PDB file of C-alpha atoms in Angstrom:
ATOM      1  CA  UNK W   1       4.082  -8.163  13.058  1.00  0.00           C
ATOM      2  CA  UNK W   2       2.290  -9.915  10.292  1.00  0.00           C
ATOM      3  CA  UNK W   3      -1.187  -9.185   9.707  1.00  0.00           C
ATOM      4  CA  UNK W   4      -2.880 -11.690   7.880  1.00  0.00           C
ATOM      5  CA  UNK W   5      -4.091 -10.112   4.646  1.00  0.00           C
ATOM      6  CA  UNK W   6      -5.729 -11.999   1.634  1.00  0.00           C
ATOM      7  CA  UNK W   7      -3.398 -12.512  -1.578  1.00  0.00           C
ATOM      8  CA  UNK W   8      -3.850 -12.269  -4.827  1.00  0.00           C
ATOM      9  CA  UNK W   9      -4.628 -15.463  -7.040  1.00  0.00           C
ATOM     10  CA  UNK W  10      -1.279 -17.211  -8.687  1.00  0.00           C
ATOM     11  CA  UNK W  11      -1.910 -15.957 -11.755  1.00  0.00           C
ATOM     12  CA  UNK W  12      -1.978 -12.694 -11.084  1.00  0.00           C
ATOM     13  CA  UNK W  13       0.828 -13.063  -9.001  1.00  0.00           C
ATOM     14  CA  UNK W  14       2.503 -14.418 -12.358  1.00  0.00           C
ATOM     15  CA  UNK W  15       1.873 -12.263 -14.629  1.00  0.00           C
ATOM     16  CA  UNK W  16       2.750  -9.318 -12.058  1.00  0.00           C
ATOM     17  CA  UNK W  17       6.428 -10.230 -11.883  1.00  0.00           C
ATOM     18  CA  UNK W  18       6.699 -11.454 -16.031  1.00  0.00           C
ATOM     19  CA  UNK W  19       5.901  -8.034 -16.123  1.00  0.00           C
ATOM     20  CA  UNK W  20       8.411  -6.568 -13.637  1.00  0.00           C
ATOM     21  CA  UNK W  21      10.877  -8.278 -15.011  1.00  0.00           C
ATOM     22  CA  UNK W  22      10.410  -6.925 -18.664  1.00  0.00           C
ATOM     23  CA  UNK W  23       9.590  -3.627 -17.790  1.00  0.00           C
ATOM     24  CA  UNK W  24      12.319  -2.612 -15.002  1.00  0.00           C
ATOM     25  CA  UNK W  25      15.481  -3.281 -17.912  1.00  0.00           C
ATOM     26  CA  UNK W  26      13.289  -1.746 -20.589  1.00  0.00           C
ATOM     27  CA  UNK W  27      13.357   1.762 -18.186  1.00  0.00           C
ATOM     28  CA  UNK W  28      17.450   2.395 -18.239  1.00  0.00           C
ATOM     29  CA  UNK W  29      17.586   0.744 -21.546  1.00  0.00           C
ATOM     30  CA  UNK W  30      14.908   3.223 -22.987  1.00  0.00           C
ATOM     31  CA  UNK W  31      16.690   6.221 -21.393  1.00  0.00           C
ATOM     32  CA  UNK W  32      20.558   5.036 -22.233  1.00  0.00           C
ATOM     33  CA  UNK W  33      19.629   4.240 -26.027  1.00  0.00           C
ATOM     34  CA  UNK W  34      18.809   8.192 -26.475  1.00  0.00           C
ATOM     35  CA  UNK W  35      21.987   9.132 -25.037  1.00  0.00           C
ATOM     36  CA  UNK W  36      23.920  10.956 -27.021  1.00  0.00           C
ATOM     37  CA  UNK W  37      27.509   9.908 -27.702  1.00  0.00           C
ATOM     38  CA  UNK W  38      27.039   6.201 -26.482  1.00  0.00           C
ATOM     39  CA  UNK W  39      28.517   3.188 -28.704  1.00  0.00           C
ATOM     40  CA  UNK W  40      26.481   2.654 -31.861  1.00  0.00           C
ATOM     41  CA  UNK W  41      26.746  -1.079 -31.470  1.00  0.00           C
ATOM     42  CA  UNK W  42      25.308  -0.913 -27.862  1.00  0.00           C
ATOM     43  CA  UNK W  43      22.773   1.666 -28.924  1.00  0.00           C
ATOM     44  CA  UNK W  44      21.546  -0.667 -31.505  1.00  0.00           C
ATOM     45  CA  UNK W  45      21.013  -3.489 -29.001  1.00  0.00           C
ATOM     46  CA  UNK W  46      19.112  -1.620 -26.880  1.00  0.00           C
ATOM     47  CA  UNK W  47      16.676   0.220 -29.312  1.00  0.00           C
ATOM     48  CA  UNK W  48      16.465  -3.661 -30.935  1.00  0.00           C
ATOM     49  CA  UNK W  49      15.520  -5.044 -27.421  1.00  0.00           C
ATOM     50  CA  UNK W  50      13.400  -2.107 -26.024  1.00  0.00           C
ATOM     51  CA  UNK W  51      10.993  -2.202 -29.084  1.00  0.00           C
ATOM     52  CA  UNK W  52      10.997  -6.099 -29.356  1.00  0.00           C
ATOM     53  CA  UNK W  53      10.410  -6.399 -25.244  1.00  0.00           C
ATOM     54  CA  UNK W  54       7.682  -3.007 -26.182  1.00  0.00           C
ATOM     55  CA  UNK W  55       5.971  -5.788 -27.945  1.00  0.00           C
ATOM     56  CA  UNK W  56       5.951  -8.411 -25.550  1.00  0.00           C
ATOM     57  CA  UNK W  57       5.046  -5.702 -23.063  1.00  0.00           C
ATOM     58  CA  UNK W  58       1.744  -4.992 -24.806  1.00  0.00           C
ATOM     59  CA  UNK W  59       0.643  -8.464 -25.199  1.00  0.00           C
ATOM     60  CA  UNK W  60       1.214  -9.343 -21.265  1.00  0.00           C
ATOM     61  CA  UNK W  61      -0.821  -6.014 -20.772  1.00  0.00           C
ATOM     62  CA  UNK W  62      -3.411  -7.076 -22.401  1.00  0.00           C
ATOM     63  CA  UNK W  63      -3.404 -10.408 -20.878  1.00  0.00           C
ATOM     64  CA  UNK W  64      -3.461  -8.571 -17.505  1.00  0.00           C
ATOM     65  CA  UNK W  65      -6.104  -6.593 -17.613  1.00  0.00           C
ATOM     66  CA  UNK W  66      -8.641  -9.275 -19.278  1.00  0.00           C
ATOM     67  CA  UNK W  67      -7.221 -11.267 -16.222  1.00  0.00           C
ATOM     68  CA  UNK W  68      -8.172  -8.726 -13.828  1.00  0.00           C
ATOM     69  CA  UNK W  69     -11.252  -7.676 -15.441  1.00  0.00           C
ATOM     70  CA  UNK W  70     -12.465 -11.159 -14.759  1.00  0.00           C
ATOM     71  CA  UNK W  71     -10.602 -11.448 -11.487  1.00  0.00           C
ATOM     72  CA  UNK W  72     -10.846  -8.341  -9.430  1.00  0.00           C
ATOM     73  CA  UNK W  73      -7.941  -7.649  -6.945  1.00  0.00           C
ATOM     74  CA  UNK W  74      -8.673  -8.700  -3.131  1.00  0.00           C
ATOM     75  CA  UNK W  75      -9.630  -6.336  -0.579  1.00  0.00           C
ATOM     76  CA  UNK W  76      -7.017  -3.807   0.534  1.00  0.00           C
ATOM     77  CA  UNK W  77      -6.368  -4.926   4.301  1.00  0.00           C
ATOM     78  CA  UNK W  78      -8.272  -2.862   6.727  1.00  0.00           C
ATOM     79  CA  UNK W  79      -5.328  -2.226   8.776  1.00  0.00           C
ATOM     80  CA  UNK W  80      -4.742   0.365   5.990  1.00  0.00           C
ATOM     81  CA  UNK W  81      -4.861   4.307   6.219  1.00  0.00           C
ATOM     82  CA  UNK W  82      -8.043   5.675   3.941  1.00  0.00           C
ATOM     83  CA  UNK W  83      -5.413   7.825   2.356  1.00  0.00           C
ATOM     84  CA  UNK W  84      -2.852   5.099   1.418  1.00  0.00           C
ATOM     85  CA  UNK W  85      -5.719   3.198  -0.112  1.00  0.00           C
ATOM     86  CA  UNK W  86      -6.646   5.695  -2.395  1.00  0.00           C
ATOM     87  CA  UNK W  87      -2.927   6.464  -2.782  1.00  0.00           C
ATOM     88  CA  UNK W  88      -2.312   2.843  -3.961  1.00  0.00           C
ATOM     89  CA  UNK W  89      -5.623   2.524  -5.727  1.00  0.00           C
ATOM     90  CA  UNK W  90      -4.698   5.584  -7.976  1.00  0.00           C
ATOM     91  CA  UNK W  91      -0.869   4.650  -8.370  1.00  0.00           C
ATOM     92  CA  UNK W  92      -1.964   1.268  -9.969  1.00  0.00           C
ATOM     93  CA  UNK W  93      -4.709   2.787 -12.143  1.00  0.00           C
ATOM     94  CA  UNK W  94      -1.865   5.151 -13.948  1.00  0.00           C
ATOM     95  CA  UNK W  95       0.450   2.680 -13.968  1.00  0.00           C
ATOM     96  CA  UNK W  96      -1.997   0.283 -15.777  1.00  0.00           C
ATOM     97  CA  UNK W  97      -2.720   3.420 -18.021  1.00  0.00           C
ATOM     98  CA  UNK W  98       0.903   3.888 -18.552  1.00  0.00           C
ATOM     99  CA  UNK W  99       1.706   0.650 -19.319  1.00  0.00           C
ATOM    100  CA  UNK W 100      -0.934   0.637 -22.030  1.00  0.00           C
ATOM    101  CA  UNK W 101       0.275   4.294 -23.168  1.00  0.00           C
ATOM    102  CA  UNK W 102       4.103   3.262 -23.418  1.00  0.00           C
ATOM    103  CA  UNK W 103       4.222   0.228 -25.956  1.00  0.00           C
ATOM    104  CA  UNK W 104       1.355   2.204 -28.334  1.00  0.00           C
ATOM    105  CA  UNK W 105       3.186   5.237 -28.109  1.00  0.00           C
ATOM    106  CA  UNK W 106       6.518   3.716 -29.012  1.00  0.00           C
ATOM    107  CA  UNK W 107       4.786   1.481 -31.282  1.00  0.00           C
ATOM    108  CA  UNK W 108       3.448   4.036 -33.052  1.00  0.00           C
ATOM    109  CA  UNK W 109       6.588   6.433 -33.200  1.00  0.00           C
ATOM    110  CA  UNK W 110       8.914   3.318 -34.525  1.00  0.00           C
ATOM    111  CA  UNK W 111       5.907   2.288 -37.375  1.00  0.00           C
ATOM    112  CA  UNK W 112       5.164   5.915 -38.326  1.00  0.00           C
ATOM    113  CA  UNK W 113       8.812   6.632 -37.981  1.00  0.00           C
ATOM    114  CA  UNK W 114       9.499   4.417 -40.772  1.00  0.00           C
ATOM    115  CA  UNK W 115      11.752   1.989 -38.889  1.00  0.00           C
ATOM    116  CA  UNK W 116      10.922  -1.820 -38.378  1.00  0.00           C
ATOM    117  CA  UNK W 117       9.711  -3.485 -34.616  1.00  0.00           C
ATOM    118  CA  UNK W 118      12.016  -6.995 -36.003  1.00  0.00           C
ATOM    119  CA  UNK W 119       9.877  -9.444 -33.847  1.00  0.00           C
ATOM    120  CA  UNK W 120       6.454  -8.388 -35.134  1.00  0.00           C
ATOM    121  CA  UNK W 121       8.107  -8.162 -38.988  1.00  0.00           C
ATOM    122  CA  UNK W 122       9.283 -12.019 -38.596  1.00  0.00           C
ATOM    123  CA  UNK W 123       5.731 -12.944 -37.806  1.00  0.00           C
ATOM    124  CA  UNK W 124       4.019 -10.898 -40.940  1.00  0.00           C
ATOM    125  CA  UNK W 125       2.712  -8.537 -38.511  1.00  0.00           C
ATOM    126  CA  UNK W 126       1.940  -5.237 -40.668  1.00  0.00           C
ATOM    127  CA  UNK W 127       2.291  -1.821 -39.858  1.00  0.00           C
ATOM    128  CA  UNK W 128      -1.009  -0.808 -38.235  1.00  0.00           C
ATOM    129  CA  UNK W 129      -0.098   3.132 -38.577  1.00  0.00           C
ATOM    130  CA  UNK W 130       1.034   5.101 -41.918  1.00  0.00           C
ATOM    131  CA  UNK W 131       4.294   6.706 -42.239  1.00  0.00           C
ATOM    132  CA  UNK W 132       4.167  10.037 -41.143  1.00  0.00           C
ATOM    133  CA  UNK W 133       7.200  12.264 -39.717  1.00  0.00           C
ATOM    134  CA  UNK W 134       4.547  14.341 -37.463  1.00  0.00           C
ATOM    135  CA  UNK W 135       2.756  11.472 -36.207  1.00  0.00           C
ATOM    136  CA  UNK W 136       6.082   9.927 -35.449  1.00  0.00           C
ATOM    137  CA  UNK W 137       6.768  13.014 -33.396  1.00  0.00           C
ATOM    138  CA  UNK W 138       4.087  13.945 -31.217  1.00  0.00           C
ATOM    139  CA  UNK W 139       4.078   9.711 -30.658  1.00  0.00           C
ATOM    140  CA  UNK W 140       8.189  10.211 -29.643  1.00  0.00           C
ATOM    141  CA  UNK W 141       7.090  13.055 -26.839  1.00  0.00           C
ATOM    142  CA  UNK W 142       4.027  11.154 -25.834  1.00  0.00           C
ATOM    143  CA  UNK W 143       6.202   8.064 -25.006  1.00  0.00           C
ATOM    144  CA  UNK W 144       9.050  10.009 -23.567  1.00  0.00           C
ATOM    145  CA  UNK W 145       6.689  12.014 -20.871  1.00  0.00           C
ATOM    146  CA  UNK W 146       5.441   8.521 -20.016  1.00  0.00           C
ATOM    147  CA  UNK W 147       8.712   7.334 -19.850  1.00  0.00           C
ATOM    148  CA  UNK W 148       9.667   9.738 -17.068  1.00  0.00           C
ATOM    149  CA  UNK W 149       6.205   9.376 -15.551  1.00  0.00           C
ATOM    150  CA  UNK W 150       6.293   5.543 -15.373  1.00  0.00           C
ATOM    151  CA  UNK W 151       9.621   5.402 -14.004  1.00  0.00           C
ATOM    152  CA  UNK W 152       8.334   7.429 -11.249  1.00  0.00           C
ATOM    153  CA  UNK W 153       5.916   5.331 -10.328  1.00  0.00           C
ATOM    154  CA  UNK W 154       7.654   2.327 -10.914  1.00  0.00           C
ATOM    155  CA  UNK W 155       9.953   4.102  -8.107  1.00  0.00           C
ATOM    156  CA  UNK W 156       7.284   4.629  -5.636  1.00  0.00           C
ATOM    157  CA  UNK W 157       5.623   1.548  -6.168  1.00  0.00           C
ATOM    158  CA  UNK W 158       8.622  -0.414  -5.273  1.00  0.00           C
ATOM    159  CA  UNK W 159       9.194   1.894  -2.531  1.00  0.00           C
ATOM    160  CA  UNK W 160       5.531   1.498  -0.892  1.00  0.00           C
ATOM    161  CA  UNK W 161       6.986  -2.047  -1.228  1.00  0.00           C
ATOM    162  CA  UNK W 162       9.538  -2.624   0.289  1.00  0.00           C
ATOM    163  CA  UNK W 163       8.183  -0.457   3.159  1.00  0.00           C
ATOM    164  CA  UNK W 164       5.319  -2.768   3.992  1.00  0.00           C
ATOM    165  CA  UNK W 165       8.308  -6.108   3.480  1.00  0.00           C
ATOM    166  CA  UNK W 166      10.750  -4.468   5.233  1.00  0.00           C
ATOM    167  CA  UNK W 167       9.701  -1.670   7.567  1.00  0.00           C
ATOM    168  CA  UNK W 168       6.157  -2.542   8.212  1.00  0.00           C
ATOM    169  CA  UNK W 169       6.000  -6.281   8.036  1.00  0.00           C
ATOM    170  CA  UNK W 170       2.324  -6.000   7.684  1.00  0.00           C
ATOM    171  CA  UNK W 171       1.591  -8.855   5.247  1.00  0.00           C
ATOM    172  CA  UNK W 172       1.214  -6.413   2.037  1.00  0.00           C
ATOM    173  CA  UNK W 173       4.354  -7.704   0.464  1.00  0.00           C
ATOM    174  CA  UNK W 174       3.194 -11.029   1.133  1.00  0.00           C
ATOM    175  CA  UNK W 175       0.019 -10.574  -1.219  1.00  0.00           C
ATOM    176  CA  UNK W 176       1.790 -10.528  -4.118  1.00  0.00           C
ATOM    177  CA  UNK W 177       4.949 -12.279  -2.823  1.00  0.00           C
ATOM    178  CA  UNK W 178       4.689 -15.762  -2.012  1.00  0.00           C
ATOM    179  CA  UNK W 179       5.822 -16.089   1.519  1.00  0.00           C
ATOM    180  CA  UNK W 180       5.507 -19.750   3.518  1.00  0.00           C
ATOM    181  CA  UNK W 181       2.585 -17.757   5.587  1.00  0.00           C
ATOM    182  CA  UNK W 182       0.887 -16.621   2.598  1.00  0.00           C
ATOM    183  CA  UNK W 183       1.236 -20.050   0.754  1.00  0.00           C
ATOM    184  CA  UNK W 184      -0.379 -21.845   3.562  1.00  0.00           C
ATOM    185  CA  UNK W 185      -3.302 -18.884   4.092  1.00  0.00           C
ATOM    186  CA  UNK W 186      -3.688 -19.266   0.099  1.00  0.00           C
ATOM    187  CA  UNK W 187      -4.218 -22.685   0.361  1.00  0.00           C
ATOM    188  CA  UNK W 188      -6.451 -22.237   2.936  1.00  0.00           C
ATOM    189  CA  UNK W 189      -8.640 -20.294   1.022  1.00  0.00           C
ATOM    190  CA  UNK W 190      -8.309 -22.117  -2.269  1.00  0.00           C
TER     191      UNK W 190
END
């Protein structure tokens, strides 16, 4: 049974899945690249696409949370538990956190690490950190803790999901997924 919920705006509904779809390859790429024995050649593409796509990453961040700063998110429907509220609520404040944490953290391990991000070097970006093998460290276990930590919630927030699509059917999918029902309730509203 579908509940009718309110959805979020199109742009945020945008700029949610640009984001999905950088930052679910960027996950297995980030942990295959520090493999050990993997092909060179394929470890070079990835660590050349996860800190080019890092960069990307940070901009669309940014984008987002101006966006949602000026645009808060609608009401969580009321057909919802207290607890998953709060569940959901905290889920997308650490991933926003993390997703701020990860392309700084990386950022700052590849700048301080001495090695180049090749996007930002074709536009004259310049390093904004100095070269130092410590600061490159504590950057590199920063961003790998994250790593495991946003992957995790990445998991469970594509779990909690596909519950409400699948399972549930309680129109919670739909207000970020652009269903024929939501459409026409959006442009209702609109």
């Amino acid at each position: 049974m579908t509940i009718p919920v309110q959805s979020y705006k199109r742009p945020a509904r945008w700029i949610h899945w640009l984001m999905a779809l950088c930052i679910i390859p960027m996950i297995p790429a980030g942990f295959i690249m520090i493999q050990e024995g993997i092909p060179r050649a394929l470890q070079n593409t990835l660590f050349l696409f996860h800190k080019n796509m890092g960069s990307l990453l940070l901009l669309l961040i940014v984008v987002r949370l101006l966006y949602r700063w000026r645009n808060p998110a609608p009401a969580e429907p009321a057909h919802l538990p207290d607890w998953q509220v709060k569940v959901a609520a905290l889920t997308h404040w650490l991933l926003y956190a993390l997703l701020v944490v990860m392309p700084l953290s990386g950022y700052i391990r590849v700048r301080a690490g001495g090695f180049p991000i090749e996007a930002l070097d074709a536009l004259g970006v310049p390093a904004l950190v100095p070269r130092s093998d410590q600061l490159a460290a504590v950057a590199k276990d920063v961003h790998l803790f994250a790593g495991y930590a946003i992957a995790g919630l990445v998991a469970m927030h594509i779990a909690a999901a596909l519950h409400h699509a699948v399972i549930k059917r309680d129109g919670v999918f739909s207000r970020m997924w652009v269903t024929p029902a939501s459409r026409a309730r959006r442009d209702a509203a609109e």
